[in-house]
Tab-separated table of C-alpha atoms in Angstrom:
chain	number	residue	atom	x	y	z
A	1	MET	CA	39.908	-9.441	-31.609
A	2	GLU	CA	38.315	-10.504	-28.314
A	3	GLU	CA	35.125	-8.612	-29.169
A	4	ARG	CA	34.831	-10.375	-32.533
A	5	LYS	CA	35.332	-13.759	-30.896
A	6	LEU	CA	32.700	-13.072	-28.265
A	7	ALA	CA	30.247	-11.727	-30.836
A	8	ARG	CA	30.800	-14.778	-33.030
A	9	TRP	CA	30.274	-17.145	-30.106
A	10	LEU	CA	27.057	-15.432	-29.005
A	11	SER	CA	25.639	-15.273	-32.539
A	12	ARG	CA	26.350	-18.990	-33.014
A	13	TYR	CA	25.112	-20.139	-29.612
A	14	ASP	CA	23.221	-23.416	-30.010
A	15	GLY	CA	22.757	-24.474	-26.403
A	16	PRO	CA	19.492	-24.788	-24.449
A	17	PRO	CA	16.917	-22.003	-24.921
A	18	LEU	CA	17.449	-19.099	-22.503
A	19	THR	CA	15.242	-16.235	-21.403
A	20	LEU	CA	17.338	-13.414	-19.974
A	21	MET	CA	16.423	-9.993	-18.587
A	22	GLU	CA	18.319	-6.727	-18.654
A	23	VAL	CA	17.101	-4.652	-15.733
A	24	CYS	CA	18.498	-1.249	-16.694
A	25	GLY	CA	16.868	1.007	-19.293
A	26	THR	CA	20.301	2.170	-20.440
A	27	HIS	CA	21.185	-1.464	-21.113
A	28	THR	CA	17.994	-1.840	-23.159
A	29	SER	CA	19.013	1.073	-25.349
A	30	ALA	CA	22.678	0.029	-25.572
A	31	LEU	CA	21.800	-3.526	-26.627
A	32	TYR	CA	19.732	-2.197	-29.531
A	33	ARG	CA	22.125	0.541	-30.611
A	34	SER	CA	25.183	-1.719	-30.540
A	35	GLY	CA	23.358	-4.287	-32.706
A	36	ILE	CA	23.996	-6.986	-30.117
A	37	ARG	CA	20.327	-7.735	-29.472
A	38	GLN	CA	19.669	-8.088	-33.197
A	39	MET	CA	22.504	-10.584	-33.673
A	40	LEU	CA	21.425	-12.978	-30.913
A	41	PRO	CA	20.143	-16.349	-32.137
A	42	PRO	CA	16.528	-17.481	-31.599
A	43	GLN	CA	17.580	-19.601	-28.607
A	44	ILE	CA	18.274	-16.421	-26.599
A	45	THR	CA	15.312	-14.244	-25.671
A	46	PHE	CA	16.006	-10.892	-23.998
A	47	LEU	CA	13.347	-9.177	-21.917
A	48	SER	CA	13.428	-5.657	-20.481
A	49	GLY	CA	12.879	-5.170	-16.752
A	50	PRO	CA	11.802	-2.332	-14.438
A	51	GLY	CA	15.001	-0.306	-14.771
A	52	CYS	CA	13.364	2.965	-15.818
A	53	PRO	CA	12.446	5.139	-12.797
A	54	VAL	CA	9.861	7.148	-14.737
A	55	CYS	CA	8.177	3.935	-15.902
A	56	VAL	CA	7.604	2.612	-12.374
A	57	THR	CA	6.304	5.871	-10.864
A	58	PRO	CA	2.690	5.254	-9.722
A	59	THR	CA	-0.244	7.378	-10.785
A	60	SER	CA	-0.801	8.671	-7.238
A	61	TYR	CA	2.604	10.371	-7.380
A	62	ILE	CA	1.757	12.059	-10.688
A	63	ASP	CA	-1.646	13.036	-9.315
A	64	LYS	CA	-0.053	14.751	-6.317
A	65	LEU	CA	2.325	16.682	-8.567
A	66	VAL	CA	-0.656	17.733	-10.699
A	67	ARG	CA	-2.445	19.041	-7.594
A	68	TYR	CA	0.616	21.075	-6.642
A	69	ALA	CA	0.896	22.442	-10.185
A	70	LEU	CA	-2.692	23.671	-10.006
A	71	THR	CA	-2.255	25.158	-6.497
A	72	PRO	CA	-1.715	28.948	-6.419
A	73	GLY	CA	1.750	29.849	-5.179
A	74	CYS	CA	3.322	26.518	-6.187
A	75	GLN	CA	5.413	25.460	-9.183
A	76	VAL	CA	6.373	21.886	-10.010
A	77	MET	CA	9.850	21.218	-11.396
A	78	ALA	CA	10.677	17.856	-12.982
A	79	PHE	CA	12.894	16.130	-15.498
A	80	GLY	CA	11.382	16.371	-18.986
A	81	ASP	CA	10.519	12.663	-19.271
A	82	LEU	CA	8.153	12.902	-16.306
A	83	LEU	CA	5.900	15.562	-17.838
A	84	ALA	CA	4.091	13.176	-20.203
A	85	VAL	CA	3.597	10.288	-17.740
A	86	PRO	CA	-0.164	9.696	-17.378
A	87	GLY	CA	-1.749	10.161	-13.977
A	88	SER	CA	-5.215	8.884	-13.132
A	89	ARG	CA	-6.770	11.996	-14.744
A	90	MET	CA	-4.011	13.926	-16.502
A	91	SER	CA	-0.273	14.295	-16.900
A	92	LEU	CA	1.864	17.233	-15.800
A	93	SER	CA	1.766	18.431	-19.397
A	94	GLY	CA	-2.011	18.320	-19.209
A	95	ALA	CA	-1.933	20.332	-15.995
A	96	ARG	CA	0.279	22.922	-17.665
A	97	ASP	CA	-2.204	23.171	-20.548
A	98	ARG	CA	-4.852	23.965	-17.944
A	99	GLY	CA	-2.838	26.809	-16.487
A	100	GLY	CA	-0.815	24.855	-13.929
A	101	ARG	CA	2.730	25.937	-13.190
A	102	VAL	CA	5.056	23.206	-14.456
A	103	ASP	CA	8.564	23.410	-15.821
A	104	PHE	CA	11.419	21.009	-16.486
A	105	PHE	CA	15.110	21.132	-15.609
A	106	TYR	CA	18.328	19.459	-16.699
A	107	ASP	CA	20.122	19.926	-13.381
A	108	PRO	CA	18.130	20.040	-10.108
A	109	GLU	CA	20.408	22.781	-8.803
A	110	GLU	CA	18.913	25.094	-11.451
A	111	VAL	CA	15.855	25.293	-9.206
A	112	LEU	CA	17.806	26.927	-6.389
A	113	ALA	CA	18.457	29.997	-8.538
A	114	LYS	CA	14.745	30.148	-9.401
A	115	ALA	CA	13.829	29.860	-5.731
A	116	GLU	CA	16.213	32.660	-4.823
A	117	ALA	CA	14.731	34.925	-7.498
A	118	ASP	CA	11.085	34.173	-6.606
A	119	ARG	CA	10.583	33.837	-2.858
A	120	LYS	CA	6.802	34.064	-3.204
A	121	THR	CA	6.641	30.716	-5.005
A	122	THR	CA	7.104	27.302	-3.376
A	123	PHE	CA	9.013	25.067	-5.771
A	124	ILE	CA	8.123	21.367	-5.625
A	125	LEU	CA	10.936	19.203	-7.015
A	126	ALA	CA	9.936	15.823	-8.414
A	127	ALA	CA	12.770	13.663	-7.088
A	128	VAL	CA	12.556	10.459	-9.135
A	129	GLY	CA	15.298	7.876	-9.582
A	130	PHE	CA	17.147	4.790	-8.394
A	131	GLU	CA	20.388	4.399	-6.440
A	132	THR	CA	22.251	5.985	-9.357
A	133	THR	CA	20.728	9.446	-8.925
A	134	ALA	CA	19.656	9.235	-5.279
A	135	PRO	CA	23.023	10.656	-4.056
A	136	VAL	CA	22.483	13.735	-6.265
A	137	TRP	CA	19.113	14.289	-4.651
A	138	ALA	CA	20.521	13.651	-1.178
A	139	ASP	CA	23.239	16.233	-1.730
A	140	LEU	CA	20.686	18.805	-2.921
A	141	ILE	CA	18.347	18.103	0.000
A	142	ARG	CA	21.180	18.591	2.463
A	143	LEU	CA	22.185	21.817	0.723
A	144	VAL	CA	18.641	23.213	0.928
A	145	TYR	CA	18.524	22.236	4.608
A	146	GLU	CA	21.895	23.747	5.500
A	147	GLU	CA	21.275	26.948	3.525
A	148	HIS	CA	17.810	27.358	5.072
A	149	ILE	CA	16.159	27.842	1.677
A	150	PRO	CA	12.512	28.352	2.678
A	151	ASN	CA	10.622	27.797	-0.570
A	152	VAL	CA	11.910	24.462	-1.913
A	153	ARG	CA	10.232	21.122	-1.153
A	154	PHE	CA	10.833	17.592	-2.444
A	155	LEU	CA	8.275	15.017	-3.529
A	156	THR	CA	10.343	11.846	-3.650
A	157	ALA	CA	9.791	8.687	-5.677
A	158	LEU	CA	13.261	7.233	-5.141
A	159	LYS	CA	13.511	3.471	-5.336
A	160	THR	CA	16.105	0.709	-4.898
A	161	MET	CA	16.518	-2.142	-7.380
A	162	PRO	CA	17.133	-5.350	-5.364
A	163	GLY	CA	13.544	-5.580	-4.098
A	164	ALA	CA	12.094	-5.378	-7.595
A	165	MET	CA	14.581	-7.908	-8.903
A	166	SER	CA	13.698	-10.254	-6.046
A	167	LEU	CA	10.022	-9.973	-6.978
A	168	ILE	CA	10.725	-10.681	-10.643
A	169	SER	CA	12.993	-13.613	-9.828
A	170	GLY	CA	9.840	-15.491	-8.914
A	171	GLU	CA	9.016	-15.566	-12.625
A	172	SER	CA	10.096	-19.112	-13.449
A	173	HIS	CA	10.693	-18.375	-17.133
A	174	ILE	CA	13.695	-16.078	-16.494
A	175	ASP	CA	17.049	-17.887	-16.565
A	176	GLY	CA	19.367	-14.998	-15.710
A	177	PHE	CA	19.699	-11.262	-15.118
A	178	LEU	CA	21.993	-8.605	-16.526
A	179	CYS	CA	22.268	-6.354	-13.467
A	180	PRO	CA	22.329	-2.542	-13.707
A	181	GLY	CA	25.914	-1.345	-13.919
A	182	HIS	CA	25.216	2.269	-12.956
A	183	VAL	CA	23.385	1.200	-9.806
A	184	ALA	CA	26.189	-1.193	-8.884
A	185	VAL	CA	28.743	1.635	-9.114
A	186	ILE	CA	26.977	3.161	-6.093
A	187	THR	CA	25.898	0.056	-4.172
A	188	GLY	CA	28.786	-2.244	-5.030
A	189	CYS	CA	28.404	-5.955	-5.663
A	190	ARG	CA	27.209	-6.932	-2.206
A	191	PRO	CA	23.451	-6.299	-2.561
A	192	PHE	CA	23.369	-8.202	-5.844
A	193	ARG	CA	25.549	-11.014	-4.507
A	194	LYS	CA	23.190	-11.391	-1.562
A	195	LEU	CA	20.201	-11.287	-3.913
A	196	ALA	CA	21.675	-13.960	-6.188
A	197	GLU	CA	22.292	-16.213	-3.182
A	198	GLU	CA	18.805	-15.687	-1.711
A	199	THR	CA	16.978	-16.208	-5.008
A	200	GLU	CA	19.388	-18.834	-6.421
A	201	GLU	CA	19.555	-16.884	-9.669
A	202	THR	CA	22.259	-16.305	-12.276
A	203	MET	CA	23.290	-12.644	-12.279
A	204	VAL	CA	26.007	-10.655	-14.047
A	205	ILE	CA	26.904	-6.982	-13.546
A	206	GLY	CA	27.776	-5.409	-16.880
A	207	GLY	CA	28.774	-2.096	-18.406
A	208	PHE	CA	27.412	-0.288	-21.422
A	209	SER	CA	29.996	-0.185	-24.206
A	210	PRO	CA	29.799	-2.919	-26.867
A	211	ALA	CA	32.894	-4.565	-25.389
A	212	ASP	CA	31.464	-4.462	-21.867
A	213	LEU	CA	28.137	-5.839	-23.054
A	214	LEU	CA	29.703	-8.678	-25.013
A	215	ARG	CA	31.770	-9.774	-22.013
A	216	ALA	CA	28.803	-9.594	-19.664
A	217	LEU	CA	26.435	-11.424	-22.017
A	218	THR	CA	28.929	-14.158	-22.759
A	219	ARG	CA	29.379	-14.740	-19.031
A	220	LEU	CA	25.608	-14.664	-18.471
A	221	VAL	CA	24.822	-17.074	-21.300
A	222	LEU	CA	27.593	-19.480	-20.256
A	223	ALA	CA	26.530	-19.507	-16.611
A	224	ALA	CA	22.785	-19.677	-17.293
A	225	SER	CA	23.127	-22.436	-19.892
A	226	GLN	CA	25.092	-24.494	-17.363
A	227	LYS	CA	22.630	-23.617	-14.568
A	228	LYS	CA	25.352	-22.009	-12.476
A	229	ARG	CA	23.957	-19.718	-9.779
A	230	GLY	CA	25.562	-16.667	-8.247
A	231	LEU	CA	26.883	-13.223	-9.204
A	232	TRP	CA	29.696	-12.329	-11.598
A	233	ASN	CA	31.098	-8.810	-11.859
A	234	GLU	CA	32.020	-8.092	-15.485
A	235	TYR	CA	32.337	-4.352	-14.869
A	236	PRO	CA	35.309	-4.379	-12.457
A	237	SER	CA	36.830	-1.163	-13.802
A	238	VAL	CA	34.177	0.857	-11.935
A	239	VAL	CA	32.188	-1.586	-9.781
A	240	THR	CA	33.789	-2.729	-6.528
A	241	GLU	CA	32.571	-5.102	-3.855
A	242	GLU	CA	31.898	-2.262	-1.395
A	243	GLY	CA	30.562	0.387	-3.769
A	244	ASN	CA	30.991	4.125	-3.305
A	245	PRO	CA	31.381	4.700	0.459
A	246	LYS	CA	30.914	8.468	0.256
A	247	ALA	CA	27.677	8.147	-1.717
A	248	LEU	CA	26.365	5.387	0.559
A	249	ALA	CA	27.112	7.471	3.662
A	250	LEU	CA	25.247	10.414	2.138
A	251	LEU	CA	22.232	8.234	1.362
A	252	ALA	CA	22.217	6.851	4.903
A	253	ASP	CA	22.310	10.367	6.357
A	254	VAL	CA	19.421	11.767	4.297
A	255	PHE	CA	17.128	8.799	3.611
A	256	THR	CA	15.498	5.931	5.414
A	257	PRO	CA	14.006	2.896	3.625
A	258	GLY	CA	10.287	2.198	3.461
A	259	ASP	CA	7.684	0.401	1.389
A	260	ALA	CA	7.057	1.837	-2.079
A	261	VAL	CA	4.546	1.304	-4.865
A	262	TRP	CA	5.931	0.521	-8.318
A	263	ARG	CA	3.662	1.156	-11.290
A	264	GLY	CA	2.372	-2.179	-12.500
A	265	LEU	CA	4.259	-4.151	-9.821
A	266	GLY	CA	2.458	-3.144	-6.634
A	267	THR	CA	4.007	-2.497	-3.224
A	268	ILE	CA	7.558	-3.747	-2.693
A	269	ALA	CA	8.695	-3.821	0.921
A	270	GLY	CA	11.643	-1.593	1.815
A	271	SER	CA	12.228	-0.476	-1.772
A	272	GLY	CA	11.586	3.246	-1.269
A	273	LEU	CA	13.840	6.001	0.061
A	274	TYR	CA	12.190	8.642	2.254
A	275	LEU	CA	13.524	11.709	4.051
A	276	ARG	CA	14.729	11.118	7.586
A	277	GLU	CA	13.128	13.019	10.440
A	278	LYS	CA	15.932	15.608	10.377
A	279	TYR	CA	14.883	16.670	6.869
A	280	ARG	CA	11.150	15.995	7.189
A	281	ALA	CA	10.223	19.694	6.892
A	282	LEU	CA	11.462	19.597	3.283
A	283	ASP	CA	9.147	16.729	2.327
A	284	ALA	CA	6.124	17.579	0.165
A	285	GLY	CA	4.105	14.514	1.222
A	286	SER	CA	5.981	11.602	-0.320
A	287	ARG	CA	4.654	8.852	1.928
A	288	GLY	CA	1.344	7.099	1.478
A	289	LEU	CA	1.129	7.507	-2.309
A	290	SER	CA	-0.177	3.985	-2.807
A	291	GLU	CA	-2.788	4.229	-5.547
A	292	ASP	CA	-1.820	3.105	-9.030
A	293	ARG	CA	-4.413	3.080	-11.810
A	294	MET	CA	-3.233	1.446	-15.007
A	295	PRO	CA	-4.915	2.858	-18.140
A	296	ALA	CA	-7.408	0.553	-19.835
A	297	GLY	CA	-5.628	-1.912	-22.104
A	298	CYS	CA	-2.151	-0.901	-20.896
A	299	ARG	CA	0.064	-3.819	-19.906
A	300	CYS	CA	3.112	-1.926	-18.666
A	301	GLY	CA	3.173	-4.083	-15.542
A	302	ASP	CA	3.509	-7.245	-17.623
A	303	VAL	CA	6.234	-5.636	-19.764
A	304	LEU	CA	8.209	-4.540	-16.689
A	305	THR	CA	8.111	-8.027	-15.164
A	306	GLY	CA	8.960	-9.766	-18.426
A	307	ARG	CA	5.652	-11.596	-18.762
A	308	ILE	CA	5.234	-10.107	-22.230
A	309	THR	CA	7.329	-8.113	-24.687
A	310	SER	CA	6.391	-4.559	-25.598
A	311	GLU	CA	5.014	-5.663	-28.974
A	312	ALA	CA	2.580	-8.043	-27.248
A	313	CYS	CA	0.750	-5.183	-25.537
A	314	PRO	CA	-2.451	-4.464	-27.498
A	315	CYS	CA	-1.820	-0.706	-27.223
A	316	PHE	CA	1.753	-0.796	-28.549
A	317	GLY	CA	2.193	1.153	-31.785
A	318	ARG	CA	-1.546	1.691	-32.091
A	319	ALA	CA	-3.165	3.691	-29.309
A	320	CYS	CA	0.218	4.037	-27.587
A	321	THR	CA	3.133	5.795	-29.314
A	322	PRO	CA	5.875	8.155	-28.058
A	323	GLU	CA	3.829	11.091	-29.376
A	324	HIS	CA	0.649	9.882	-27.625
A	325	PRO	CA	1.693	7.552	-24.775
A	326	VAL	CA	-0.904	5.512	-22.940
A	327	GLY	CA	1.528	3.838	-20.561
A	328	ALA	CA	4.618	5.077	-18.758
A	329	CYS	CA	6.894	2.606	-20.589
A	330	MET	CA	6.281	4.546	-23.813
A	331	VAL	CA	7.115	7.933	-22.264
A	332	SER	CA	10.695	7.793	-21.084
A	333	SER	CA	13.712	7.534	-23.366
A	334	GLU	CA	14.730	4.620	-21.087
A	335	GLY	CA	11.323	2.930	-21.258
A	336	ALA	CA	11.200	-0.489	-22.889
A	337	CYS	CA	8.245	0.359	-25.130
A	338	CYS	CA	9.685	3.690	-26.260
A	339	ILE	CA	13.059	2.123	-27.082
A	340	THR	CA	11.467	-0.821	-28.885
A	341	TYR	CA	9.185	1.484	-30.896
A	342	ARG	CA	12.035	3.724	-32.026
A	343	GLU	CA	14.546	0.965	-32.725
A	344	LYS	CA	12.278	-1.390	-34.626
């Protein structure tokens, strides 16, 4: 009953026009698949933000993985979505077509068995993700360190969300943010509460089921339409104020923050996670990957910051499709362009 009431209220909203942004790629997909995005009235515009880790990985990171793939004695291991992301010259799939050693995994720990079976090969793991998956990588890095596994290295492109959201909050056309629920499970509310206070924005943490989304969106629309600023937690069943202390302690032990380049957004201070000195021997050269060459005509950067929708990019659905992606936003299953293309 509550869900029907909330859905009815949202579909009949007739207040001031609002432009809202969901930051998480899983939210982008859930809003389409639940039908909630389609039922929103014209007064509510939803934009998709930089919540897809594959989408914001710069070309210099892909280029370095390509070089490793083409280096004798090395093999690159990555999640499947990363293989088609364009570098400045080629993707990992392109490197594999040229004889490079590239493979994908579902669980990073699969690589440890491969490393044990083939000591002559150095396995380079492409560690990409946000706060949600960073503890998984931290746990694996510590395991490799403690077990003295000699032929596994990590090329990290791990990023944290508040810095990117702070950058985007400078876009005056955005009236409120649906914050990433999965990230908040790890970090807790505090980083987003601090961000909302510093930027004077309207922010709501929400879950992913239709019921969770309806509650979060109703809160966001109500607060934004009344110009109320601050953070509301509409995912209290799993998101606490403090977050996951065990995961946060693990992250603090393995990683240290530093500046990071986001594809299409540039360098964001303190938004990257890099191996601490204790684990530095396991690093495959993650620092200093600052170059980012956007393909001609690609406007992924404008999509990720909400300046345009996916359909407004001149490449969308023409030169750029999931089968032949030009930009990173069309590659990943959590990318705004890929989701929009498949759901339209």
